[in-house]
mmCIF file of C-alpha atoms in Angstrom:
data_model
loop_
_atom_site.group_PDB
_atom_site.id
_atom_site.type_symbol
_atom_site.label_atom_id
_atom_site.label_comp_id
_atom_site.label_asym_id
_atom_site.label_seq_id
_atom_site.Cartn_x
_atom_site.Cartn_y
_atom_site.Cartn_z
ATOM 1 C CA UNK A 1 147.154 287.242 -152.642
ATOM 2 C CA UNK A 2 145.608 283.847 -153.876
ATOM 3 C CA UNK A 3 146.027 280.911 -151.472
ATOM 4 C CA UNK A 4 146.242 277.594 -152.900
ATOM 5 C CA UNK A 5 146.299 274.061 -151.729
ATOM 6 C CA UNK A 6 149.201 271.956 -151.574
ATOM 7 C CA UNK A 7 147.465 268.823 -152.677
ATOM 8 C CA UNK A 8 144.643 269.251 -155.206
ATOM 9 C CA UNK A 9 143.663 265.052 -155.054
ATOM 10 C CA UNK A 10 145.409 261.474 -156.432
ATOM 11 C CA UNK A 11 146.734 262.918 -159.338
ATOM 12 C CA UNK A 12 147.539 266.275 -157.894
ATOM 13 C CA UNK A 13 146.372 268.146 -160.932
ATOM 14 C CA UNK A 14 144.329 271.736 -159.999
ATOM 15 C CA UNK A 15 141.313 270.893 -159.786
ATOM 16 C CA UNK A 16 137.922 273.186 -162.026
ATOM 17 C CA UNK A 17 136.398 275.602 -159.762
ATOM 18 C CA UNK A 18 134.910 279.312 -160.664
ATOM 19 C CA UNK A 19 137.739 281.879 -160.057
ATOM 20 C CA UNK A 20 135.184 284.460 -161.442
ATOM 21 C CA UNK A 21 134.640 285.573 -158.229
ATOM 22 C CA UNK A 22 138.003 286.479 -157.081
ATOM 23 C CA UNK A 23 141.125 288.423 -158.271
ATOM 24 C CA UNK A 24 144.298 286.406 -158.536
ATOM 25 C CA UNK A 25 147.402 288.442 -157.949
ATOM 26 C CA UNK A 26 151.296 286.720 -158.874
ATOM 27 C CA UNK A 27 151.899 285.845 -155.198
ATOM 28 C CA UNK A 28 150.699 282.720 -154.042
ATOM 29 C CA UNK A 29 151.057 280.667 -151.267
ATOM 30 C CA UNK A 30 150.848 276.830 -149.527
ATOM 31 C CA UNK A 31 147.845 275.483 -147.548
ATOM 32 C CA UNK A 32 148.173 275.971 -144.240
ATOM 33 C CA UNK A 33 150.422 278.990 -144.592
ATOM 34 C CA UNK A 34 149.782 282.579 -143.355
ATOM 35 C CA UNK A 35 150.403 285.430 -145.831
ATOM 36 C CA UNK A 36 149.452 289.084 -145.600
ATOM 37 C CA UNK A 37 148.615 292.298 -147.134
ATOM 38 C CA UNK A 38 148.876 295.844 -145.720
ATOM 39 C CA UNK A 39 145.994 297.841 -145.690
ATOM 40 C CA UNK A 40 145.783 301.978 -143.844
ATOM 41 C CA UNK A 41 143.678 302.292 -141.413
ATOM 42 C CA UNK A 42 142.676 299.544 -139.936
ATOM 43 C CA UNK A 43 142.622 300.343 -136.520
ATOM 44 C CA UNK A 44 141.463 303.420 -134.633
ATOM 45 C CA UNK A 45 141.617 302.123 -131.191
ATOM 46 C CA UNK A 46 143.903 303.225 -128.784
ATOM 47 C CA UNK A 47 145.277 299.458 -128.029
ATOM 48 C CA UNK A 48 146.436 299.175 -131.433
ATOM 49 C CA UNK A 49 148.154 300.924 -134.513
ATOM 50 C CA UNK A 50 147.713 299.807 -137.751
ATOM 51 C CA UNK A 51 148.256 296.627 -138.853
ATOM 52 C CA UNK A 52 148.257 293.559 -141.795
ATOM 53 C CA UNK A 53 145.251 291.162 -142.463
ATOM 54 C CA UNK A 54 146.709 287.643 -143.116
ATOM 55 C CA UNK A 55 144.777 285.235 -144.960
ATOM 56 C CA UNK A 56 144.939 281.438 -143.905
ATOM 57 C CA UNK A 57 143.511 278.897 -146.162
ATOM 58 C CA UNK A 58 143.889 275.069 -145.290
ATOM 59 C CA UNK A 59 142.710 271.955 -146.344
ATOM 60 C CA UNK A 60 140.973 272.058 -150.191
ATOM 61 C CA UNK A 61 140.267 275.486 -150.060
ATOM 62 C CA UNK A 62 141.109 278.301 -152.261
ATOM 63 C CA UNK A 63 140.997 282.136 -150.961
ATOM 64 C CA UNK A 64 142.210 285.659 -151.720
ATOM 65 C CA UNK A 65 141.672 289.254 -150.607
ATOM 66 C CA UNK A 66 141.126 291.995 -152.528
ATOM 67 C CA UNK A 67 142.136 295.644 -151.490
ATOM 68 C CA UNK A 68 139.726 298.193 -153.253
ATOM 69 C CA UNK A 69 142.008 301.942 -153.765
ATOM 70 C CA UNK A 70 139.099 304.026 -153.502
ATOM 71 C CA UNK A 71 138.604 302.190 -150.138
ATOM 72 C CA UNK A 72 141.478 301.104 -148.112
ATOM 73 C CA UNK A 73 139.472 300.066 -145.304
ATOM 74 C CA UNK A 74 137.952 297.461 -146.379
ATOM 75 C CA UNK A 75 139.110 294.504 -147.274
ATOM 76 C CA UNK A 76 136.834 291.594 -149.227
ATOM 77 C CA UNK A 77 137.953 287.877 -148.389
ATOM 78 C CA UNK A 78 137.192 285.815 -152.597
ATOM 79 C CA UNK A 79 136.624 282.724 -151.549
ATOM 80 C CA UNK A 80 136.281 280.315 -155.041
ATOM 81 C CA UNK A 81 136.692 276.800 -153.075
ATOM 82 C CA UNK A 82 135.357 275.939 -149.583
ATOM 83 C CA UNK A 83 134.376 272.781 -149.340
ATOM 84 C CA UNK A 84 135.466 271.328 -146.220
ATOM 85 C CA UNK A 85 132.690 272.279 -143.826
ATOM 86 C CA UNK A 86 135.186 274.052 -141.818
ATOM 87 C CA UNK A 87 134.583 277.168 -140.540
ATOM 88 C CA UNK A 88 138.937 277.982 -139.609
ATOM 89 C CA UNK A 89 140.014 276.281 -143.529
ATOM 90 C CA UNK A 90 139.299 280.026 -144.506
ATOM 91 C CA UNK A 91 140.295 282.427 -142.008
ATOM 92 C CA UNK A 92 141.507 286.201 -141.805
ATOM 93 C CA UNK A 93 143.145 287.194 -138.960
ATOM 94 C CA UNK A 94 144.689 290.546 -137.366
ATOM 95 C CA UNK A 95 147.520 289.324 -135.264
ATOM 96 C CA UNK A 96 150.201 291.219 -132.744
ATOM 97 C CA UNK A 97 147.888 292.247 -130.110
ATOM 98 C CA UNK A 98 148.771 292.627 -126.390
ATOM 99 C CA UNK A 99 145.453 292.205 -124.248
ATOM 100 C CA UNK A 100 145.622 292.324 -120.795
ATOM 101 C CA UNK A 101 143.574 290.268 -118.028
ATOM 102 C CA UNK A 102 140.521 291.112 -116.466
ATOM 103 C CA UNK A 103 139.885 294.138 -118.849
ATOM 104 C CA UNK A 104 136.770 294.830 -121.289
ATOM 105 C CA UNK A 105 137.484 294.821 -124.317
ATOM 106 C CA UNK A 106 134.851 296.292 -127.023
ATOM 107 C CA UNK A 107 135.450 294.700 -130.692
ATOM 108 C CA UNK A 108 133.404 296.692 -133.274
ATOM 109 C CA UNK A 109 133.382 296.546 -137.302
ATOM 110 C CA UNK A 110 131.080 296.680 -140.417
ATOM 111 C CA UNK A 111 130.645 293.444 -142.328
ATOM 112 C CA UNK A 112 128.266 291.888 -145.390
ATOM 113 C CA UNK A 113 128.499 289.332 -147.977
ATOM 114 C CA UNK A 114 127.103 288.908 -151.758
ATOM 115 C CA UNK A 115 124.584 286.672 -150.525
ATOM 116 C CA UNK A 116 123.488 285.987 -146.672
ATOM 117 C CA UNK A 117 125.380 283.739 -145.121
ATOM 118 C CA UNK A 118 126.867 282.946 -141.881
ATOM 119 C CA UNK A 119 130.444 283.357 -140.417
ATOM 120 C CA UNK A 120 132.032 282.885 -137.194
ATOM 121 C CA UNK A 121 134.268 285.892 -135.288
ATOM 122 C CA UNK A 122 136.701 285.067 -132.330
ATOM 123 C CA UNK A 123 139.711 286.580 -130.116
ATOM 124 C CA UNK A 124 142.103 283.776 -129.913
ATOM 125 C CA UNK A 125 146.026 283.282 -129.245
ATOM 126 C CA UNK A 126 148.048 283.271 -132.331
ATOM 127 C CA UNK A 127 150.502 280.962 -131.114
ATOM 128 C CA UNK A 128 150.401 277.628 -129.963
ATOM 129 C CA UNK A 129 147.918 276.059 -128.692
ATOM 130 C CA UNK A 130 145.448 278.498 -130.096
ATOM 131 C CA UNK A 131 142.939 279.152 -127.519
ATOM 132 C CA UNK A 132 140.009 281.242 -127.267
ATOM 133 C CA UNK A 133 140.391 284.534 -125.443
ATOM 134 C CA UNK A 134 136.908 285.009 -124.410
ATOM 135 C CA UNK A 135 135.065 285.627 -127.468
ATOM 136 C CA UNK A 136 133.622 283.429 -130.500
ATOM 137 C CA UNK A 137 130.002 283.867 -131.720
ATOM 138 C CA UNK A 138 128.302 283.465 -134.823
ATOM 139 C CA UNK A 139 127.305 286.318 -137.002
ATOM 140 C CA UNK A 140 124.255 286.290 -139.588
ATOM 141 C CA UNK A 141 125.709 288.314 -142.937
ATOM 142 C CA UNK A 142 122.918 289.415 -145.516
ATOM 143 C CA UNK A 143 124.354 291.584 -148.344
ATOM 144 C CA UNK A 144 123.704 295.215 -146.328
ATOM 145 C CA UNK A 145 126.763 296.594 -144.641
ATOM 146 C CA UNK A 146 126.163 295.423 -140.597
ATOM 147 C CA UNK A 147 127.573 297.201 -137.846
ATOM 148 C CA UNK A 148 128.697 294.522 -135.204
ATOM 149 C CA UNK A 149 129.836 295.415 -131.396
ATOM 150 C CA UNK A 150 130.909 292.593 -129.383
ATOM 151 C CA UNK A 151 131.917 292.763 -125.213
ATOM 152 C CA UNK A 152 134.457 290.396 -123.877
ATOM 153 C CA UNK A 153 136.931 289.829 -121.181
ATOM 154 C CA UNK A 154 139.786 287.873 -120.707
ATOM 155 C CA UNK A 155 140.926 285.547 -118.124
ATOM 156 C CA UNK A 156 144.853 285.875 -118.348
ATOM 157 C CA UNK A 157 147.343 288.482 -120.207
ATOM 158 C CA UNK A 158 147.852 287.631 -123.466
ATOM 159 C CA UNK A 159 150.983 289.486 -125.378
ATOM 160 C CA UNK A 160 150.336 287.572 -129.150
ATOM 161 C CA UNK A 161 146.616 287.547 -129.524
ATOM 162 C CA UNK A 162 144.352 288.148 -132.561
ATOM 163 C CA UNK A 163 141.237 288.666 -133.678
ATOM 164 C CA UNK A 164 140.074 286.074 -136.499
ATOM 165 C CA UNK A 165 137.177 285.824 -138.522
ATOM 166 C CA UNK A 166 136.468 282.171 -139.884
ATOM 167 C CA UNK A 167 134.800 281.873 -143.142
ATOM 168 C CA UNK A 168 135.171 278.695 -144.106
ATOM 169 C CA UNK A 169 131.966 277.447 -144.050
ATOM 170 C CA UNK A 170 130.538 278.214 -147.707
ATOM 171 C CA UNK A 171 132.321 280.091 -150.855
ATOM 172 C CA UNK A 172 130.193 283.448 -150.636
ATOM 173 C CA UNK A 173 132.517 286.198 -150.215
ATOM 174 C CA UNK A 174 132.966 288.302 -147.486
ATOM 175 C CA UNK A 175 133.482 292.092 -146.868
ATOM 176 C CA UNK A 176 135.027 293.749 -143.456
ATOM 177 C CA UNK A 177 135.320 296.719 -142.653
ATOM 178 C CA UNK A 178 136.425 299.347 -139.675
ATOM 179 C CA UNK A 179 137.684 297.161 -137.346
ATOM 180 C CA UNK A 180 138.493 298.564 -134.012
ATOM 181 C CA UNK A 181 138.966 296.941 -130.987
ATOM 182 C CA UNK A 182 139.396 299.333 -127.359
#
């Protein structure tokens, strides 16, 4: 899926970039929007079954992910236009979980990029008004897989949470894998 912005500029023509790097398919979608793909396996914990990613891109920004079929588990975020400066234009989220208050919570998964880079990982609401759960930290990416394991604990119960990563930051793109939160 290929996300692309409502409003390219003045004359609203699509603007040159490098789509090189990514792999349009023939659904698209607004700025702003959420869309998602299915991908097996994505969670082994017992909190959660599996799940979709969903891809937001806002603001000038143009994203996509990319499923490989020898590997469902991971899935690569294409990012050909981030130019915003921020970090949540470009964000992929797992959504639909029900956390519960004063528990631990251990988030682990694999991630790298083509080129080092940094990106930002968080347990949020997915509803309205959006507020952090209890975790958001910065992660260092070099282009080596990285296995990351993160603690956290939240205040209140929270039955439409999700775990987002935000990527917005630079066009490098972005590989996760194995998530698996318990």
């Amino acid at each position: 899926n290929l996300a692309i912005p409502e409003d390219t500029g003045p004359g609203r023509g699509v603007p040159s970039f490098d789509v090189s790097c990514i792999q349009p398919s023939s659904t698209t979608a607004k700025a702003g929007r959420f869309f998602s793909s299915t991908s097996r396996a994505l969670w082994r914990g017992s909190v959660i079954g599996t799940k979709s990613w969903r891809l937001r891109a806002a603001g000038d920004t143009l994203a996509g992910l990319v499923f490989s079929p020898g590997d469902p588990d991971v899935v690569r975020v294409s990012i050909a236009k981030a130019n915003t400066g921020v970090s949540f234009d470009v964000q992929l989220n797992l959504t639909d979980l029900k956390l519960e208050a004063n528990r631990s919570y251990k988030l682990h998964f694999r991630a790298r990029a083509d080129h080092p880079r940094i990106i930002y990982v968080g347990v949020a609401q997915a509803h309205d008004p959006w507020s952090g759960l209890g975790l958001y930290e910065e992660i260092e990416l070099s282009s080596e897989w990285r296995e990351f394991h993160r603690e956290f604990v939240i205040a209140t119960d929270e039955y439409q949470a999700r775990i987002h990563f935000d990527l917005g930051t630079c066009a490098v793109p972005v590989e996760i894998s194995q998530v698996d939160l318990r």
